[in-house]
mmCIF file of C-alpha atoms and ligand atoms in Angstrom:
data_model
loop_
_atom_site.group_PDB
_atom_site.id
_atom_site.type_symbol
_atom_site.label_atom_id
_atom_site.label_comp_id
_atom_site.label_asym_id
_atom_site.label_seq_id
_atom_site.Cartn_x
_atom_site.Cartn_y
_atom_site.Cartn_z
ATOM 1 C CA MET A 1 -10.324 -17.342 -1.146
ATOM 2 C CA LYS A 2 -7.066 -19.912 -2.053
ATOM 3 C CA LYS A 3 -4.757 -20.727 0.299
ATOM 4 C CA THR A 4 -1.157 -19.148 0.252
ATOM 5 C CA ILE A 5 1.463 -20.999 -0.619
ATOM 6 C CA LEU A 6 4.936 -20.269 -0.789
ATOM 7 C CA THR A 7 8.085 -23.136 -2.466
ATOM 8 C CA GLY A 8 11.714 -21.428 -3.472
ATOM 9 C CA ILE A 9 14.167 -22.807 -6.127
ATOM 10 C CA ARG A 10 18.418 -21.563 -5.799
ATOM 11 C CA PRO A 11 19.831 -21.016 -9.291
ATOM 12 C CA THR A 12 22.000 -22.199 -8.737
ATOM 13 C CA GLY A 13 22.437 -24.301 -12.341
ATOM 14 C CA ASN A 14 19.418 -25.441 -15.324
ATOM 15 C CA LEU A 15 16.677 -27.757 -14.044
ATOM 16 C CA HIS A 16 17.312 -31.367 -14.483
ATOM 17 C CA LEU A 17 14.198 -34.399 -14.012
ATOM 18 C CA GLY A 18 15.723 -34.695 -10.270
ATOM 19 C CA HIS A 19 14.175 -30.884 -10.326
ATOM 20 C CA TYR A 20 10.902 -32.047 -12.557
ATOM 21 C CA PHE A 21 9.971 -34.906 -11.063
ATOM 22 C CA GLY A 22 10.810 -33.944 -7.550
ATOM 23 C CA ALA A 23 8.788 -30.714 -7.514
ATOM 24 C CA CYS A 24 8.041 -28.682 -10.801
ATOM 25 C CA GLN A 25 5.332 -31.868 -11.122
ATOM 26 C CA ASN A 26 3.703 -30.232 -7.830
ATOM 27 C CA TRP A 27 3.911 -27.936 -8.935
ATOM 28 C CA LEU A 28 1.744 -27.687 -11.881
ATOM 29 C CA LYS A 29 -0.670 -29.802 -9.471
ATOM 30 C CA LEU A 30 -0.703 -26.589 -6.557
ATOM 31 C CA GLN A 31 -0.327 -23.921 -9.097
ATOM 32 C CA GLU A 32 -4.587 -24.792 -10.059
ATOM 33 C CA ASP A 33 -5.556 -24.915 -6.862
ATOM 34 C CA TYR A 34 -3.418 -22.391 -4.491
ATOM 35 C CA ASP A 35 -2.911 -18.722 -4.269
ATOM 36 C CA PHE A 36 0.861 -19.679 -5.224
ATOM 37 C CA TYR A 37 4.153 -17.303 -4.240
ATOM 38 C CA LEU A 38 7.327 -19.121 -6.244
ATOM 39 C CA GLU A 39 10.133 -18.128 -5.599
ATOM 40 C CA ILE A 40 13.534 -17.265 -7.261
ATOM 41 C CA ALA A 41 16.638 -17.247 -4.450
ATOM 42 C CA ASP A 42 18.469 -15.449 -5.413
ATOM 43 C CA VAL A 43 20.177 -13.454 -2.754
ATOM 44 C CA GLN A 44 20.030 -16.874 -0.792
ATOM 45 C CA ALA A 45 22.090 -18.432 -3.781
ATOM 46 C CA LEU A 46 25.233 -16.035 -2.358
ATOM 47 C CA THR A 47 25.189 -17.672 0.139
ATOM 48 C CA ASP A 48 27.419 -20.036 -1.097
ATOM 49 C CA ASN A 49 27.880 -18.282 -4.405
ATOM 50 C CA PHE A 50 29.255 -14.898 -3.228
ATOM 51 C CA ASP A 51 32.797 -14.943 -4.565
ATOM 52 C CA HIS A 52 31.348 -15.526 -8.207
ATOM 53 C CA PRO A 53 27.176 -13.258 -8.004
ATOM 54 C CA GLU A 54 28.243 -13.725 -12.349
ATOM 55 C CA LYS A 55 27.108 -17.850 -11.738
ATOM 56 C CA VAL A 56 23.818 -16.659 -9.442
ATOM 57 C CA ARG A 57 23.009 -13.545 -12.812
ATOM 58 C CA LYS A 58 22.888 -16.058 -15.404
ATOM 59 C CA ASN A 59 21.027 -18.344 -13.785
ATOM 60 C CA VAL A 60 18.550 -16.635 -12.988
ATOM 61 C CA LYS A 61 17.248 -16.083 -16.274
ATOM 62 C CA GLU A 62 18.258 -19.713 -17.219
ATOM 63 C CA ILE A 63 16.218 -21.035 -14.888
ATOM 64 C CA THR A 64 13.225 -19.258 -14.976
ATOM 65 C CA ILE A 65 13.076 -20.287 -18.843
ATOM 66 C CA ASP A 66 13.518 -23.928 -17.611
ATOM 67 C CA ILE A 67 10.662 -22.932 -15.543
ATOM 68 C CA LEU A 68 8.232 -21.956 -17.502
ATOM 69 C CA SER A 69 8.650 -24.582 -20.321
ATOM 70 C CA ALA A 70 7.693 -26.791 -17.827
ATOM 71 C CA GLY A 71 4.177 -25.176 -17.588
ATOM 72 C CA ILE A 72 4.292 -23.222 -14.545
ATOM 73 C CA ASP A 73 1.589 -20.307 -15.984
ATOM 74 C CA PRO A 74 2.891 -17.017 -14.804
ATOM 75 C CA ASN A 75 -0.709 -15.866 -15.274
ATOM 76 C CA LYS A 76 -1.824 -18.522 -11.717
ATOM 77 C CA VAL A 77 1.175 -18.107 -10.174
ATOM 78 C CA HIS A 78 3.407 -14.792 -8.469
ATOM 79 C CA LEU A 79 6.693 -16.161 -10.204
ATOM 80 C CA PHE A 80 8.841 -13.769 -8.466
ATOM 81 C CA LEU A 81 12.560 -12.525 -7.616
ATOM 82 C CA GLN A 82 14.080 -12.877 -4.066
ATOM 83 C CA SER A 83 15.980 -9.723 -4.884
ATOM 84 C CA LYS A 84 13.150 -7.874 -5.793
ATOM 85 C CA ILE A 85 11.685 -7.792 -2.807
ATOM 86 C CA PRO A 86 13.976 -6.026 -0.286
ATOM 87 C CA GLU A 87 10.976 -6.240 1.984
ATOM 88 C CA ILE A 88 12.683 -10.189 2.841
ATOM 89 C CA ALA A 89 15.729 -8.926 3.272
ATOM 90 C CA GLU A 90 14.341 -5.957 6.348
ATOM 91 C CA LEU A 91 12.083 -8.925 7.893
ATOM 92 C CA THR A 92 15.470 -11.002 8.477
ATOM 93 C CA VAL A 93 17.468 -8.254 10.172
ATOM 94 C CA PHE A 94 14.045 -8.268 12.469
ATOM 95 C CA TYR A 95 14.253 -11.883 13.282
ATOM 96 C CA SER A 96 17.962 -11.977 12.941
ATOM 97 C CA ASN A 97 17.043 -10.880 17.060
ATOM 98 C CA LEU A 98 14.746 -13.843 17.683
ATOM 99 C CA VAL A 99 16.661 -16.296 17.635
ATOM 100 C CA THR A 100 19.893 -17.825 19.392
ATOM 101 C CA ILE A 101 22.587 -19.257 17.860
ATOM 102 C CA ALA A 102 22.937 -21.918 19.336
ATOM 103 C CA ARG A 103 19.556 -22.858 17.702
ATOM 104 C CA LEU A 104 20.849 -22.098 14.728
ATOM 105 C CA TYR A 105 23.618 -25.291 15.383
ATOM 106 C CA ARG A 106 21.430 -27.479 15.878
ATOM 107 C CA ASN A 107 19.054 -27.046 13.407
ATOM 108 C CA PRO A 108 19.133 -30.755 11.934
ATOM 109 C CA THR A 109 19.415 -29.285 7.954
ATOM 110 C CA VAL A 110 22.104 -26.207 8.710
ATOM 111 C CA LYS A 111 23.621 -29.387 10.944
ATOM 112 C CA THR A 112 24.622 -31.358 7.876
ATOM 113 C CA GLU A 113 25.712 -29.118 5.953
ATOM 114 C CA ILE A 114 28.141 -27.636 8.047
ATOM 115 C CA ALA A 115 29.331 -31.099 8.485
ATOM 116 C CA GLN A 116 29.211 -30.899 4.449
ATOM 117 C CA LYS A 117 31.633 -27.945 4.381
ATOM 118 C CA LYS A 118 33.639 -29.672 7.115
ATOM 119 C CA ALA A 119 34.054 -32.178 5.171
ATOM 120 C CA LEU A 120 35.593 -30.640 2.056
ATOM 121 C CA PHE A 121 37.151 -27.682 3.508
ATOM 122 C CA GLY A 122 38.648 -29.204 6.907
ATOM 123 C CA ASN A 123 38.708 -25.608 8.855
ATOM 124 C CA GLU A 124 35.191 -24.739 10.339
ATOM 125 C CA GLY A 125 34.763 -22.121 11.059
ATOM 126 C CA GLU A 126 37.019 -20.655 7.915
ATOM 127 C CA SER A 127 34.630 -22.324 5.587
ATOM 128 C CA VAL A 128 30.841 -21.412 7.800
ATOM 129 C CA THR A 129 29.972 -17.550 6.876
ATOM 130 C CA TYR A 130 27.136 -16.017 9.260
ATOM 131 C CA GLY A 131 24.989 -15.875 6.091
ATOM 132 C CA PHE A 132 24.929 -19.036 5.680
ATOM 133 C CA VAL A 133 24.111 -20.851 9.947
ATOM 134 C CA GLY A 134 21.304 -17.941 8.520
ATOM 135 C CA TYR A 135 19.839 -18.948 5.968
ATOM 136 C CA PRO A 136 16.755 -20.319 8.265
ATOM 137 C CA VAL A 137 16.226 -16.736 9.251
ATOM 138 C CA SER A 138 16.376 -15.343 5.761
ATOM 139 C CA GLN A 139 13.727 -18.711 4.794
ATOM 140 C CA ALA A 140 11.921 -17.438 7.365
ATOM 141 C CA ALA A 141 11.572 -14.304 6.088
ATOM 142 C CA ASP A 142 10.731 -15.471 3.166
ATOM 143 C CA ILE A 143 7.738 -17.538 4.588
ATOM 144 C CA THR A 144 6.593 -15.256 6.529
ATOM 145 C CA ALA A 145 6.824 -11.648 3.731
ATOM 146 C CA PHE A 146 3.612 -13.714 1.692
ATOM 147 C CA ARG A 147 1.673 -14.930 4.810
ATOM 148 C CA GLY A 148 2.816 -18.320 3.496
ATOM 149 C CA GLU A 149 0.558 -20.697 4.601
ATOM 150 C CA TRP A 150 1.349 -24.032 3.686
ATOM 151 C CA ILE A 151 4.783 -24.530 2.709
ATOM 152 C CA PRO A 152 5.349 -28.158 0.370
ATOM 153 C CA VAL A 153 8.332 -29.405 2.008
ATOM 154 C CA GLY A 154 10.446 -33.122 2.130
ATOM 155 C CA GLU A 155 10.930 -34.554 5.210
ATOM 156 C CA ASP A 156 14.180 -33.319 4.819
ATOM 157 C CA GLN A 157 13.414 -29.526 5.072
ATOM 158 C CA LEU A 158 10.934 -30.099 7.907
ATOM 159 C CA PRO A 159 13.089 -28.681 10.399
ATOM 160 C CA LEU A 160 13.707 -25.234 8.410
ATOM 161 C CA ILE A 161 9.543 -25.261 8.582
ATOM 162 C CA GLU A 162 10.027 -25.883 12.516
ATOM 163 C CA GLN A 163 12.566 -22.733 12.936
ATOM 164 C CA CYS A 164 10.436 -20.757 11.120
ATOM 165 C CA ARG A 165 7.443 -21.364 13.241
ATOM 166 C CA GLU A 166 9.427 -21.132 16.283
ATOM 167 C CA ILE A 167 10.490 -17.108 15.032
ATOM 168 C CA VAL A 168 6.987 -16.400 14.148
ATOM 169 C CA ARG A 169 5.304 -17.309 18.183
ATOM 170 C CA LYS A 170 8.295 -15.242 19.039
ATOM 171 C CA PHE A 171 7.093 -12.721 16.852
ATOM 172 C CA ASN A 172 3.808 -13.249 18.487
ATOM 173 C CA HIS A 173 3.990 -13.224 22.440
ATOM 174 C CA ILE A 174 6.401 -10.198 21.842
ATOM 175 C CA TYR A 175 4.782 -8.312 20.083
ATOM 176 C CA GLY A 176 1.572 -9.398 20.343
ATOM 177 C CA LYS A 177 0.088 -11.185 16.953
ATOM 178 C CA THR A 178 1.392 -10.185 13.534
ATOM 179 C CA LEU A 179 2.584 -13.547 11.756
ATOM 180 C CA LEU A 180 1.127 -16.220 10.830
ATOM 181 C CA GLU A 181 2.520 -19.654 11.884
ATOM 182 C CA PRO A 182 3.332 -21.978 8.698
ATOM 183 C CA GLU A 183 2.313 -25.312 8.229
ATOM 184 C CA PRO A 184 4.504 -27.967 6.027
ATOM 185 C CA LEU A 185 2.515 -29.795 3.030
ATOM 186 C CA LEU A 186 4.653 -33.120 3.066
ATOM 187 C CA SER A 187 4.688 -33.936 -0.861
ATOM 188 C CA GLU A 188 5.926 -37.090 -2.262
ATOM 189 C CA THR A 189 9.867 -35.699 -4.004
ATOM 190 C CA PRO A 190 11.207 -38.511 -5.364
ATOM 191 C CA ARG A 191 14.285 -38.887 -5.501
ATOM 192 C CA ILE A 192 15.402 -39.422 -8.660
ATOM 193 C CA LYS A 193 18.145 -41.190 -9.010
ATOM 194 C CA GLY A 194 21.982 -40.516 -12.087
ATOM 195 C CA LEU A 195 21.932 -41.728 -15.009
ATOM 196 C CA ASP A 196 24.753 -43.705 -13.240
ATOM 197 C CA GLY A 197 23.331 -45.152 -11.005
ATOM 198 C CA SER A 198 24.064 -42.451 -7.762
ATOM 199 C CA GLU A 199 20.763 -41.960 -5.510
ATOM 200 C CA LYS A 200 20.793 -39.027 -6.115
ATOM 201 C CA MET A 201 20.812 -36.907 -10.147
ATOM 202 C CA GLY A 202 22.789 -33.811 -9.374
ATOM 203 C CA LYS A 203 24.739 -30.909 -11.694
ATOM 204 C CA SER A 204 27.906 -31.712 -9.395
ATOM 205 C CA LEU A 205 28.075 -35.522 -9.806
ATOM 206 C CA GLY A 206 27.701 -34.943 -13.079
ATOM 207 C CA ASN A 207 24.505 -37.868 -13.765
ATOM 208 C CA ALA A 208 22.102 -35.059 -15.290
ATOM 209 C CA ILE A 209 19.696 -35.030 -17.509
ATOM 210 C CA TYR A 210 18.718 -31.567 -18.365
ATOM 211 C CA LEU A 211 15.409 -29.978 -19.114
ATOM 212 C CA SER A 212 17.442 -27.263 -22.036
ATOM 213 C CA ASP A 213 19.792 -30.940 -23.175
ATOM 214 C CA ASP A 214 19.959 -30.956 -26.872
ATOM 215 C CA GLU A 215 18.623 -34.350 -28.868
ATOM 216 C CA LYS A 216 22.746 -35.018 -29.555
ATOM 217 C CA THR A 217 23.091 -34.508 -25.390
ATOM 218 C CA ILE A 218 20.482 -36.702 -25.030
ATOM 219 C CA HIS A 219 21.746 -39.305 -26.590
ATOM 220 C CA ASP A 220 25.579 -39.206 -25.710
ATOM 221 C CA LYS A 221 24.028 -39.845 -21.972
ATOM 222 C CA ILE A 222 22.063 -42.226 -22.620
ATOM 223 C CA MET A 223 24.653 -43.924 -24.175
ATOM 224 C CA ASN A 224 26.622 -44.213 -21.981
ATOM 225 C CA ALA A 225 24.142 -44.614 -18.612
ATOM 226 C CA ILE A 226 24.660 -47.807 -16.334
ATOM 227 C CA THR A 227 22.955 -51.022 -17.281
ATOM 228 C CA ASP A 228 23.273 -54.812 -16.079
ATOM 229 C CA PRO A 229 27.139 -55.251 -15.598
ATOM 230 C CA ASN A 230 26.688 -58.812 -16.067
ATOM 231 C CA LYS A 231 24.719 -58.364 -20.211
ATOM 232 C CA ILE A 232 27.415 -58.633 -21.828
ATOM 233 C CA LYS A 233 26.512 -60.529 -24.926
ATOM 234 C CA LYS A 234 22.691 -59.597 -26.487
ATOM 235 C CA ASP A 235 20.840 -62.389 -25.914
ATOM 236 C CA ASP A 236 22.110 -62.271 -21.996
ATOM 237 C CA PRO A 237 19.389 -62.120 -19.496
ATOM 238 C CA ALA A 238 19.159 -59.367 -17.254
ATOM 239 C CA ASN A 239 17.812 -57.767 -14.190
ATOM 240 C CA PRO A 240 16.196 -54.550 -15.162
ATOM 241 C CA ASP A 241 16.657 -53.363 -11.403
ATOM 242 C CA ILE A 242 19.821 -52.634 -11.660
ATOM 243 C CA CYS A 243 18.991 -50.979 -14.800
ATOM 244 C CA MET A 244 19.379 -47.004 -15.603
ATOM 245 C CA VAL A 245 18.130 -47.017 -18.923
ATOM 246 C CA TYR A 246 15.602 -49.096 -17.283
ATOM 247 C CA TYR A 247 14.848 -46.857 -14.370
ATOM 248 C CA TYR A 248 14.912 -44.710 -16.534
ATOM 249 C CA HIS A 249 11.657 -46.108 -19.088
ATOM 250 C CA LYS A 250 9.475 -46.503 -16.057
ATOM 251 C CA LEU A 251 10.204 -42.902 -14.682
ATOM 252 C CA ILE A 252 8.948 -42.003 -18.466
ATOM 253 C CA LYS A 253 6.597 -43.520 -18.617
ATOM 254 C CA ASN A 254 6.937 -45.668 -21.413
ATOM 255 C CA GLU A 255 3.750 -47.760 -23.321
ATOM 256 C CA ASN A 256 6.335 -50.528 -24.176
ATOM 257 C CA ILE A 257 7.664 -50.655 -20.714
ATOM 258 C CA HIS A 258 6.594 -54.226 -19.493
ATOM 259 C CA THR A 259 7.700 -55.284 -23.447
ATOM 260 C CA VAL A 260 11.199 -53.843 -22.380
ATOM 261 C CA CYS A 261 11.111 -55.832 -18.768
ATOM 262 C CA GLU A 262 10.164 -59.396 -20.408
ATOM 263 C CA GLU A 263 12.052 -58.507 -22.823
ATOM 264 C CA CYS A 264 15.110 -58.121 -20.463
ATOM 265 C CA LYS A 265 15.008 -60.472 -18.482
ATOM 266 C CA ASN A 266 14.192 -63.498 -21.422
ATOM 267 C CA GLY A 267 17.478 -61.734 -22.948
ATOM 268 C CA THR A 268 15.499 -61.112 -26.200
ATOM 269 C CA ARG A 269 16.991 -57.088 -26.068
ATOM 270 C CA GLY A 270 20.220 -55.534 -26.987
ATOM 271 C CA CYS A 271 21.664 -53.232 -24.352
ATOM 272 C CA VAL A 272 21.794 -50.573 -27.672
ATOM 273 C CA GLN A 273 18.763 -51.163 -29.176
ATOM 274 C CA CYS A 274 16.664 -50.975 -25.126
ATOM 275 C CA LYS A 275 19.069 -46.906 -25.617
ATOM 276 C CA LYS A 276 18.018 -46.597 -29.114
ATOM 277 C CA GLU A 277 14.321 -46.621 -27.743
ATOM 278 C CA LEU A 278 14.699 -44.865 -24.174
ATOM 279 C CA ILE A 279 16.337 -41.662 -26.504
ATOM 280 C CA GLU A 280 13.350 -41.520 -28.647
ATOM 281 C CA LYS A 281 11.309 -42.012 -25.461
ATOM 282 C CA MET A 282 13.351 -39.264 -23.737
ATOM 283 C CA ASN A 283 13.243 -36.497 -26.652
ATOM 284 C CA GLU A 284 9.133 -36.972 -26.869
ATOM 285 C CA PHE A 285 8.889 -36.229 -23.295
ATOM 286 C CA LEU A 286 11.218 -33.354 -23.910
ATOM 287 C CA GLU A 287 9.785 -32.209 -26.700
ATOM 288 C CA PRO A 288 6.965 -29.678 -25.264
ATOM 289 C CA ILE A 289 9.721 -28.735 -23.098
ATOM 290 C CA ARG A 290 12.276 -28.193 -25.897
ATOM 291 C CA GLU A 291 10.065 -26.189 -27.742
ATOM 292 C CA LYS A 292 8.475 -23.757 -24.475
ATOM 293 C CA ARG A 293 12.248 -23.007 -24.008
ATOM 294 C CA SER A 294 13.303 -21.623 -27.221
ATOM 295 C CA TYR A 295 10.184 -19.629 -27.253
ATOM 296 C CA TYR A 296 11.255 -17.683 -24.417
ATOM 297 C CA LEU A 297 14.604 -17.804 -25.148
ATOM 298 C CA GLU A 298 13.842 -16.056 -28.531
ATOM 299 C CA HIS A 299 11.399 -14.227 -26.061
ATOM 300 C CA SER A 300 13.967 -12.736 -23.431
ATOM 301 C CA GLU A 301 11.561 -9.504 -22.882
ATOM 302 C CA GLU A 302 8.630 -11.843 -22.307
ATOM 303 C CA VAL A 303 10.287 -12.777 -19.531
ATOM 304 C CA LYS A 304 11.774 -10.448 -18.259
ATOM 305 C CA GLU A 305 8.367 -9.099 -17.862
ATOM 306 C CA ILE A 306 6.845 -12.503 -16.529
ATOM 307 C CA LEU A 307 9.377 -11.830 -13.360
ATOM 308 C CA GLU A 308 8.931 -8.370 -13.009
ATOM 309 C CA LYS A 309 5.305 -8.594 -12.503
ATOM 310 C CA GLY A 310 5.368 -11.235 -10.313
ATOM 311 C CA SER A 311 7.827 -9.677 -8.228
ATOM 312 C CA LYS A 312 5.842 -5.993 -8.198
ATOM 313 C CA GLU A 313 2.727 -8.302 -6.746
ATOM 314 C CA ALA A 314 5.103 -10.102 -4.326
ATOM 315 C CA ARG A 315 6.065 -7.157 -3.082
ATOM 316 C CA GLU A 316 2.747 -5.414 -2.516
ATOM 317 C CA LYS A 317 2.051 -8.605 -0.469
ATOM 318 C CA ALA A 318 5.043 -7.872 1.368
ATOM 319 C CA LYS A 319 5.254 -4.375 2.011
ATOM 320 C CA GLU A 320 1.496 -5.235 3.958
ATOM 321 C CA VAL A 321 2.840 -7.358 5.973
ATOM 322 C CA VAL A 322 6.325 -5.582 6.903
ATOM 323 C CA LYS A 323 4.361 -2.148 7.947
ATOM 324 C CA GLU A 324 2.665 -4.539 10.400
ATOM 325 C CA VAL A 325 5.333 -5.861 11.488
ATOM 326 C CA LYS A 326 7.521 -2.353 12.038
ATOM 327 C CA GLU A 327 4.048 -1.210 13.457
ATOM 328 C CA LYS A 328 4.204 -3.638 15.936
ATOM 329 C CA MET A 329 7.850 -3.024 16.878
ATOM 330 C CA GLN A 330 7.504 0.466 16.949
ATOM 331 C CA ILE A 331 9.504 1.529 14.657
ATOM 332 C CA ASP A 332 7.224 3.134 11.827
ATOM 333 C CA TYR A 333 7.593 6.995 12.583
ATOM 334 C CA GLU A 334 4.684 7.562 11.388
ATOM 335 C CA ASN A 335 4.374 10.145 13.906
ATOM 336 C CA PHE A 336 6.070 10.591 17.319
ATOM 337 C CA ASP A 337 3.251 10.368 19.602
HETATM 338 FE FE1 SF4 B 401 18.974 -52.013 -19.558
HETATM 339 FE FE2 SF4 B 401 18.201 -52.630 -21.403
HETATM 340 FE FE3 SF4 B 401 19.890 -53.711 -21.571
HETATM 341 FE FE4 SF4 B 401 18.410 -54.774 -19.915
HETATM 342 S S1 SF4 B 401 18.055 -54.056 -22.327
HETATM 343 S S2 SF4 B 401 20.417 -54.786 -19.306
HETATM 344 S S3 SF4 B 401 17.477 -52.768 -19.310
HETATM 345 S S4 SF4 B 401 19.804 -51.799 -21.408
#
């Protein structure tokens, strides 16, 4: 029996190289060995976009196409939409009694995000919603609805798994052994730097290369990438370690990487030539993804069917769990005895 694994992604924008190298590559390995539930967390995306639901709706299709184009095989993975599984919402309500507000506020992930909101909007009371503070509870529902045994996470998400484990323990203590305590599957999730040299690639930072970028966009973005500022002339020796062009040559595994490094250091390579080579390599790297993207864009009915099939499979499992949960909580009412 394959172990069950669950992970999710919020549909808040197209996938970029940060997602690809930070998560998708790991998913491609996991899909071979696990019973893999991959959730497109549209309901959770509403915690930050409740007043712009159209953004979430648009991104659901886009991100599904990106995920499939990146190589996720819908015959190996239950690719599903969170809002298609009402049982998750039910569990969220049930679990909300098992965690205190104080505990949620102590969750380091929530704490950090509240501090960020406070910095942006000033008054915490006016900017932090009940849904936002409660999202670890909804995540516990996501995980337990499918009896997730292993949850691939980075170090920064460990508090969310611990919160889920606490909820599970409390539920089992009060109502009897029902739910599985998930284990974190610590995966190396490298943080990919942005074209501007920032430590993180992100949509809001405007420094990302998207899987959906066309050739012209790739050209323009790479031509504007940050290089060694001390290299003024073509034959100036430079330091590739502080150059984002070199960073991306390495990231996409340019087989000429040693030549790039040596020529940069000894001043026999100009930045324009180096960028042009990266543009070519980046387009080669993205080409198979682009091909799949254009297939799925032309066959959007198939994309819808894939999500429907995955959601149906996921719901079957979630229904079993909720049935047992309700029995244990004595709210099943199959009969009045
Ligand atoms: Fe960067 Fe290439 Fe210029 Fe060196 S030659 S600074 S690696 S762009």
